[in-house]
Amino acid sequence: GDSVTQTEGLVTLTEGLPVMLNCTYQSTYSPFLFWYVQHLNEAPKLLLKSFTDNKRPEHQGFHATLHKSSSSFHLQKSSAQLSDSALYYCALSGNAGAKLTFGGGTRLTVRP
Amino acid sequence: GPKVLQIPSHQIIDMGQMVTLNCDPVSNHLYFYWYKQILGQQMEFLVNFYNGKVMEKSKLFKDQFSVERPDGSYFTLKIQPTALEDSAVYFCASSLGSETEVFFGKGTRLTVV
């Protein structure tokens, strides 16, 4: 079956430093990949999604590149902000929305 | 932006009792979902629902679980009877189509004692 792996459970870094959160996946088909962000006491919200190999979506300074050859969809940002502190979930789906398979999540804490 | 509301945010229930989790999806959405997240684990798909019917369910969706959305009101998840292992955060979600963005609620934390 499908699976998503996020190797870091916790990431702490200083404001202004680059962010990279890892996501790899296993699927028997060519899935759609997503990043969701959940701030404290808020609902998970879609951050960005990718449908095409090597296409790089961007949102709020975050970007991710889908590499089918390595089954990866790592989330990156050049300079972390305090407001980026949140829980980040990588997910995949067989189509653009329904039945998401989530990774375990990475809690990002950005310190001054 | 569009919001999915879940009521209540926390619920404590005695094992063996019935519980109904309520979800108010985005008003024009047609597809509805429940996900379950046990503490410290990942969010897992339970069921999706469209046009009054369950479209797909996972192995986590036990016989004690049921979903409905009578007359376009709340989308509900009922557990009867509850078991200790049902303790988790349950997230409701909705989408306009089967291939459009899915919007999540904040979740209901269910504690079965």
mmCIF file of C-alpha atoms in Angstrom:
data_model
loop_
_atom_site.group_PDB
_atom_site.id
_atom_site.type_symbol
_atom_site.label_atom_id
_atom_site.label_comp_id
_atom_site.label_asym_id
_atom_site.label_seq_id
_atom_site.Cartn_x
_atom_site.Cartn_y
_atom_site.Cartn_z
ATOM 1 C CA GLY A 1 0.000 0.000 0.000
ATOM 2 C CA ASP A 2 0.882 3.671 -0.027
ATOM 3 C CA SER A 3 3.124 5.167 2.625
ATOM 4 C CA VAL A 4 4.746 8.498 3.422
ATOM 5 C CA THR A 5 7.835 8.894 5.579
ATOM 6 C CA GLN A 6 8.933 12.059 7.330
ATOM 7 C CA THR A 7 12.237 11.250 8.987
ATOM 8 C CA GLU A 8 12.363 14.221 11.366
ATOM 9 C CA GLY A 9 9.804 14.389 14.104
ATOM 10 C CA LEU A 10 11.193 17.615 15.527
ATOM 11 C CA VAL A 11 13.214 20.342 13.848
ATOM 12 C CA THR A 12 14.428 23.404 15.741
ATOM 13 C CA LEU A 13 16.303 26.205 14.074
ATOM 14 C CA THR A 14 17.100 29.878 14.338
ATOM 15 C CA GLU A 15 15.202 32.571 12.502
ATOM 16 C CA GLY A 16 16.790 33.392 9.177
ATOM 17 C CA LEU A 17 18.304 29.985 8.582
ATOM 18 C CA PRO A 18 17.119 27.759 5.718
ATOM 19 C CA VAL A 19 14.456 25.139 6.264
ATOM 20 C CA MET A 20 14.378 21.666 4.770
ATOM 21 C CA LEU A 21 11.840 19.086 5.872
ATOM 22 C CA ASN A 22 12.198 15.638 4.348
ATOM 23 C CA CYS A 23 9.448 13.611 2.738
ATOM 24 C CA THR A 24 9.737 10.351 0.851
ATOM 25 C CA TYR A 25 6.955 8.115 -0.318
ATOM 26 C CA GLN A 26 6.060 4.705 -1.658
ATOM 27 C CA SER A 27 3.218 4.171 -4.063
ATOM 28 C CA THR A 28 2.278 1.723 -6.784
ATOM 29 C CA TYR A 29 1.043 4.555 -9.007
ATOM 30 C CA SER A 30 2.133 8.124 -9.755
ATOM 31 C CA PRO A 31 0.567 10.009 -6.870
ATOM 32 C CA PHE A 32 -0.096 13.649 -6.181
ATOM 33 C CA LEU A 33 1.990 15.008 -3.303
ATOM 34 C CA PHE A 34 0.980 17.641 -0.773
ATOM 35 C CA TRP A 35 2.319 19.585 2.183
ATOM 36 C CA TYR A 36 -0.142 20.579 4.892
ATOM 37 C CA VAL A 37 0.683 22.965 7.744
ATOM 38 C CA GLN A 38 -1.056 22.994 11.116
ATOM 39 C CA HIS A 39 -0.473 25.915 13.448
ATOM 40 C CA LEU A 40 -1.265 25.585 17.137
ATOM 41 C CA ASN A 41 -5.013 25.210 17.753
ATOM 42 C CA GLU A 42 -5.736 25.516 14.056
ATOM 43 C CA ALA A 43 -6.899 23.121 11.368
ATOM 44 C CA PRO A 44 -4.396 21.570 8.952
ATOM 45 C CA LYS A 45 -4.244 23.732 5.816
ATOM 46 C CA LEU A 46 -2.889 22.985 2.388
ATOM 47 C CA LEU A 47 0.479 24.668 1.923
ATOM 48 C CA LEU A 48 1.349 23.432 -1.537
ATOM 49 C CA LYS A 49 0.870 20.543 -3.912
ATOM 50 C CA SER A 50 2.649 19.113 -6.916
ATOM 51 C CA PHE A 51 1.408 17.125 -9.853
ATOM 52 C CA THR A 52 4.285 17.110 -12.296
ATOM 53 C CA ASP A 53 7.735 15.671 -11.960
ATOM 54 C CA ASN A 54 10.355 18.360 -11.383
ATOM 55 C CA LYS A 55 7.709 21.071 -11.221
ATOM 56 C CA ARG A 56 8.289 23.337 -8.239
ATOM 57 C CA PRO A 57 5.214 24.845 -6.582
ATOM 58 C CA GLU A 58 5.730 27.748 -4.211
ATOM 59 C CA HIS A 59 3.622 29.322 -1.481
ATOM 60 C CA GLN A 60 4.453 31.708 1.348
ATOM 61 C CA GLY A 61 8.150 31.343 0.548
ATOM 62 C CA PHE A 62 8.005 27.559 0.766
ATOM 63 C CA HIS A 63 8.727 25.352 -2.203
ATOM 64 C CA ALA A 64 8.987 21.647 -2.910
ATOM 65 C CA THR A 65 10.122 19.681 -5.923
ATOM 66 C CA LEU A 66 8.636 16.319 -6.761
ATOM 67 C CA HIS A 67 11.359 13.896 -7.788
ATOM 68 C CA LYS A 68 9.802 10.664 -8.979
ATOM 69 C CA SER A 69 13.222 9.075 -9.447
ATOM 70 C CA SER A 70 13.905 9.324 -5.717
ATOM 71 C CA SER A 71 10.252 9.329 -4.568
ATOM 72 C CA SER A 72 10.815 12.546 -2.669
ATOM 73 C CA PHE A 73 8.979 15.812 -2.082
ATOM 74 C CA HIS A 74 11.118 17.749 0.391
ATOM 75 C CA LEU A 75 9.848 21.085 1.693
ATOM 76 C CA GLN A 76 12.259 24.018 1.627
ATOM 77 C CA LYS A 77 12.412 27.680 2.513
ATOM 78 C CA SER A 78 15.427 29.922 2.193
ATOM 79 C CA SER A 79 14.923 31.849 5.437
ATOM 80 C CA ALA A 80 12.814 30.688 8.382
ATOM 81 C CA GLN A 81 10.471 33.073 10.165
ATOM 82 C CA LEU A 82 9.116 32.823 13.699
ATOM 83 C CA SER A 83 5.613 32.436 12.245
ATOM 84 C CA ASP A 84 6.707 29.276 10.429
ATOM 85 C CA SER A 85 6.641 27.383 13.730
ATOM 86 C CA ALA A 86 4.003 24.701 13.175
ATOM 87 C CA LEU A 87 3.378 21.028 12.443
ATOM 88 C CA TYR A 88 4.039 20.068 8.822
ATOM 89 C CA TYR A 89 2.504 17.013 7.189
ATOM 90 C CA CYS A 90 3.503 15.481 3.889
ATOM 91 C CA ALA A 91 0.736 13.517 2.177
ATOM 92 C CA LEU A 92 -0.057 11.726 -1.038
ATOM 93 C CA SER A 93 -3.186 10.870 -2.949
ATOM 94 C CA GLY A 94 -4.116 8.898 -6.013
ATOM 95 C CA ASN A 95 -5.966 11.932 -7.307
ATOM 96 C CA ALA A 96 -5.815 15.580 -6.453
ATOM 97 C CA GLY A 97 -7.700 15.421 -3.201
ATOM 98 C CA ALA A 98 -9.480 12.368 -1.898
ATOM 99 C CA LYS A 99 -8.140 9.764 0.542
ATOM 100 C CA LEU A 100 -4.908 11.313 1.641
ATOM 101 C CA THR A 101 -2.133 9.165 3.103
ATOM 102 C CA PHE A 102 -0.202 11.199 5.640
ATOM 103 C CA GLY A 103 3.306 11.047 6.999
ATOM 104 C CA GLY A 104 3.933 11.262 10.719
ATOM 105 C CA GLY A 105 4.469 15.004 10.654
ATOM 106 C CA THR A 106 7.411 17.226 11.511
ATOM 107 C CA ARG A 107 7.137 19.838 14.233
ATOM 108 C CA LEU A 108 9.147 22.885 13.222
ATOM 109 C CA THR A 109 10.145 25.354 15.918
ATOM 110 C CA VAL A 110 11.812 28.596 14.850
ATOM 111 C CA ARG A 111 13.630 30.507 17.597
ATOM 112 C CA PRO A 112 14.748 34.149 17.597
ATOM 113 C CA GLY B 1 -10.965 31.119 3.679
ATOM 114 C CA PRO B 2 -13.462 28.254 3.765
ATOM 115 C CA LYS B 3 -13.849 26.678 7.191
ATOM 116 C CA VAL B 4 -14.904 23.283 8.431
ATOM 117 C CA LEU B 5 -16.306 23.443 11.953
ATOM 118 C CA GLN B 6 -16.186 20.545 14.372
ATOM 119 C CA ILE B 7 -18.304 20.348 17.478
ATOM 120 C CA PRO B 8 -17.321 19.727 20.240
ATOM 121 C CA SER B 9 -13.558 20.230 20.375
ATOM 122 C CA HIS B 10 -13.211 17.774 23.238
ATOM 123 C CA GLN B 11 -15.438 14.934 24.391
ATOM 124 C CA ILE B 12 -15.048 12.408 27.179
ATOM 125 C CA ILE B 13 -17.226 9.321 27.055
ATOM 126 C CA ASP B 14 -17.558 6.139 29.082
ATOM 127 C CA MET B 15 -16.509 2.961 27.319
ATOM 128 C CA GLY B 16 -19.504 1.209 25.801
ATOM 129 C CA GLN B 17 -21.536 4.382 25.378
ATOM 130 C CA MET B 18 -22.481 5.924 22.050
ATOM 131 C CA VAL B 19 -20.865 9.114 20.784
ATOM 132 C CA THR B 20 -21.660 11.321 17.826
ATOM 133 C CA LEU B 21 -19.044 13.691 16.427
ATOM 134 C CA ASN B 22 -20.464 16.582 14.471
ATOM 135 C CA CYS B 23 -18.954 18.351 11.495
ATOM 136 C CA ASP B 24 -20.222 21.415 9.670
ATOM 137 C CA PRO B 25 -18.476 21.236 6.271
ATOM 138 C CA VAL B 26 -17.873 24.081 3.842
ATOM 139 C CA SER B 27 -21.312 25.050 2.561
ATOM 140 C CA ASN B 28 -21.084 24.108 -1.120
ATOM 141 C CA HIS B 29 -18.847 21.098 -0.710
ATOM 142 C CA LEU B 30 -20.007 17.683 -1.860
ATOM 143 C CA TYR B 31 -17.349 15.280 -0.579
ATOM 144 C CA PHE B 32 -16.833 14.593 3.111
ATOM 145 C CA TYR B 33 -14.156 12.729 5.018
ATOM 146 C CA TRP B 34 -13.165 11.556 8.483
ATOM 147 C CA TYR B 35 -9.586 10.984 9.572
ATOM 148 C CA LYS B 36 -8.346 9.545 12.876
ATOM 149 C CA GLN B 37 -5.148 10.501 14.664
ATOM 150 C CA ILE B 38 -4.073 8.545 17.723
ATOM 151 C CA LEU B 39 -1.725 10.501 20.001
ATOM 152 C CA GLY B 40 1.800 10.431 18.629
ATOM 153 C CA GLN B 41 0.793 8.737 15.395
ATOM 154 C CA GLN B 42 -0.061 9.914 11.918
ATOM 155 C CA MET B 43 -3.435 10.978 10.676
ATOM 156 C CA GLU B 44 -5.186 8.056 8.969
ATOM 157 C CA PHE B 45 -8.096 7.967 6.548
ATOM 158 C CA LEU B 46 -11.315 6.479 7.900
ATOM 159 C CA VAL B 47 -14.030 7.095 5.324
ATOM 160 C CA ASN B 48 -15.247 9.335 2.542
ATOM 161 C CA PHE B 49 -18.858 10.120 1.739
ATOM 162 C CA TYR B 50 -20.597 11.511 -1.331
ATOM 163 C CA ASN B 51 -24.185 11.809 -2.464
ATOM 164 C CA GLY B 52 -25.473 10.180 0.697
ATOM 165 C CA LYS B 53 -23.241 7.134 0.442
ATOM 166 C CA VAL B 54 -19.946 5.845 1.762
ATOM 167 C CA MET B 55 -17.586 5.795 -1.208
ATOM 168 C CA GLU B 56 -14.576 4.192 0.437
ATOM 169 C CA LYS B 57 -13.603 3.140 3.944
ATOM 170 C CA SER B 58 -10.405 1.903 5.528
ATOM 171 C CA LYS B 59 -9.878 -1.063 7.813
ATOM 172 C CA LEU B 60 -9.980 1.398 10.732
ATOM 173 C CA PHE B 61 -13.647 2.040 9.995
ATOM 174 C CA LYS B 62 -15.021 -0.670 12.237
ATOM 175 C CA ASP B 63 -18.568 -2.017 12.206
ATOM 176 C CA GLN B 64 -19.264 0.154 15.240
ATOM 177 C CA PHE B 65 -18.700 3.267 13.122
ATOM 178 C CA SER B 66 -21.295 4.924 10.932
ATOM 179 C CA VAL B 67 -21.543 8.200 9.032
ATOM 180 C CA GLU B 68 -24.414 10.216 7.687
ATOM 181 C CA ARG B 69 -25.423 13.682 6.565
ATOM 182 C CA PRO B 70 -29.183 13.913 6.839
ATOM 183 C CA ASP B 71 -30.774 16.647 4.723
ATOM 184 C CA GLY B 72 -27.580 18.599 4.196
ATOM 185 C CA SER B 73 -27.047 19.252 7.867
ATOM 186 C CA TYR B 74 -24.075 18.153 9.934
ATOM 187 C CA PHE B 75 -21.866 15.365 8.643
ATOM 188 C CA THR B 76 -21.656 13.000 11.602
ATOM 189 C CA LEU B 77 -19.483 10.140 12.770
ATOM 190 C CA LYS B 78 -21.214 7.850 15.228
ATOM 191 C CA ILE B 79 -19.418 5.231 17.285
ATOM 192 C CA GLN B 80 -21.612 2.695 19.034
ATOM 193 C CA PRO B 81 -20.419 1.219 21.285
ATOM 194 C CA THR B 82 -17.162 3.029 22.014
ATOM 195 C CA ALA B 83 -13.972 1.209 22.999
ATOM 196 C CA LEU B 84 -10.805 2.442 24.710
ATOM 197 C CA GLU B 85 -8.883 2.249 21.417
ATOM 198 C CA ASP B 86 -11.269 4.776 19.883
ATOM 199 C CA SER B 87 -9.561 7.511 21.897
ATOM 200 C CA ALA B 88 -8.026 9.831 19.307
ATOM 201 C CA VAL B 89 -8.439 13.146 17.535
ATOM 202 C CA TYR B 90 -10.974 12.863 14.739
ATOM 203 C CA PHE B 91 -10.604 15.298 11.860
ATOM 204 C CA CYS B 92 -13.460 16.071 9.527
ATOM 205 C CA ALA B 93 -12.736 17.371 6.034
ATOM 206 C CA SER B 94 -14.641 18.380 2.937
ATOM 207 C CA SER B 95 -13.993 19.196 -0.706
ATOM 208 C CA LEU B 96 -15.997 20.521 -3.608
ATOM 209 C CA GLY B 97 -14.980 17.709 -5.930
ATOM 210 C CA SER B 98 -13.089 14.439 -5.720
ATOM 211 C CA GLU B 99 -10.028 16.135 -7.190
ATOM 212 C CA THR B 100 -10.118 19.523 -5.504
ATOM 213 C CA GLU B 101 -8.529 20.903 -2.370
ATOM 214 C CA VAL B 102 -9.551 19.241 0.863
ATOM 215 C CA PHE B 103 -10.303 21.537 3.806
ATOM 216 C CA PHE B 104 -9.920 20.237 7.343
ATOM 217 C CA GLY B 105 -11.544 21.093 10.646
ATOM 218 C CA LYS B 106 -9.578 21.571 13.866
ATOM 219 C CA GLY B 107 -10.504 18.115 15.088
ATOM 220 C CA THR B 108 -12.455 16.657 17.996
ATOM 221 C CA ARG B 109 -10.419 15.042 20.737
ATOM 222 C CA LEU B 110 -12.330 11.977 21.906
ATOM 223 C CA THR B 111 -11.322 10.335 25.166
ATOM 224 C CA VAL B 112 -12.934 7.016 26.041
ATOM 225 C CA VAL B 113 -12.575 6.118 29.710
#
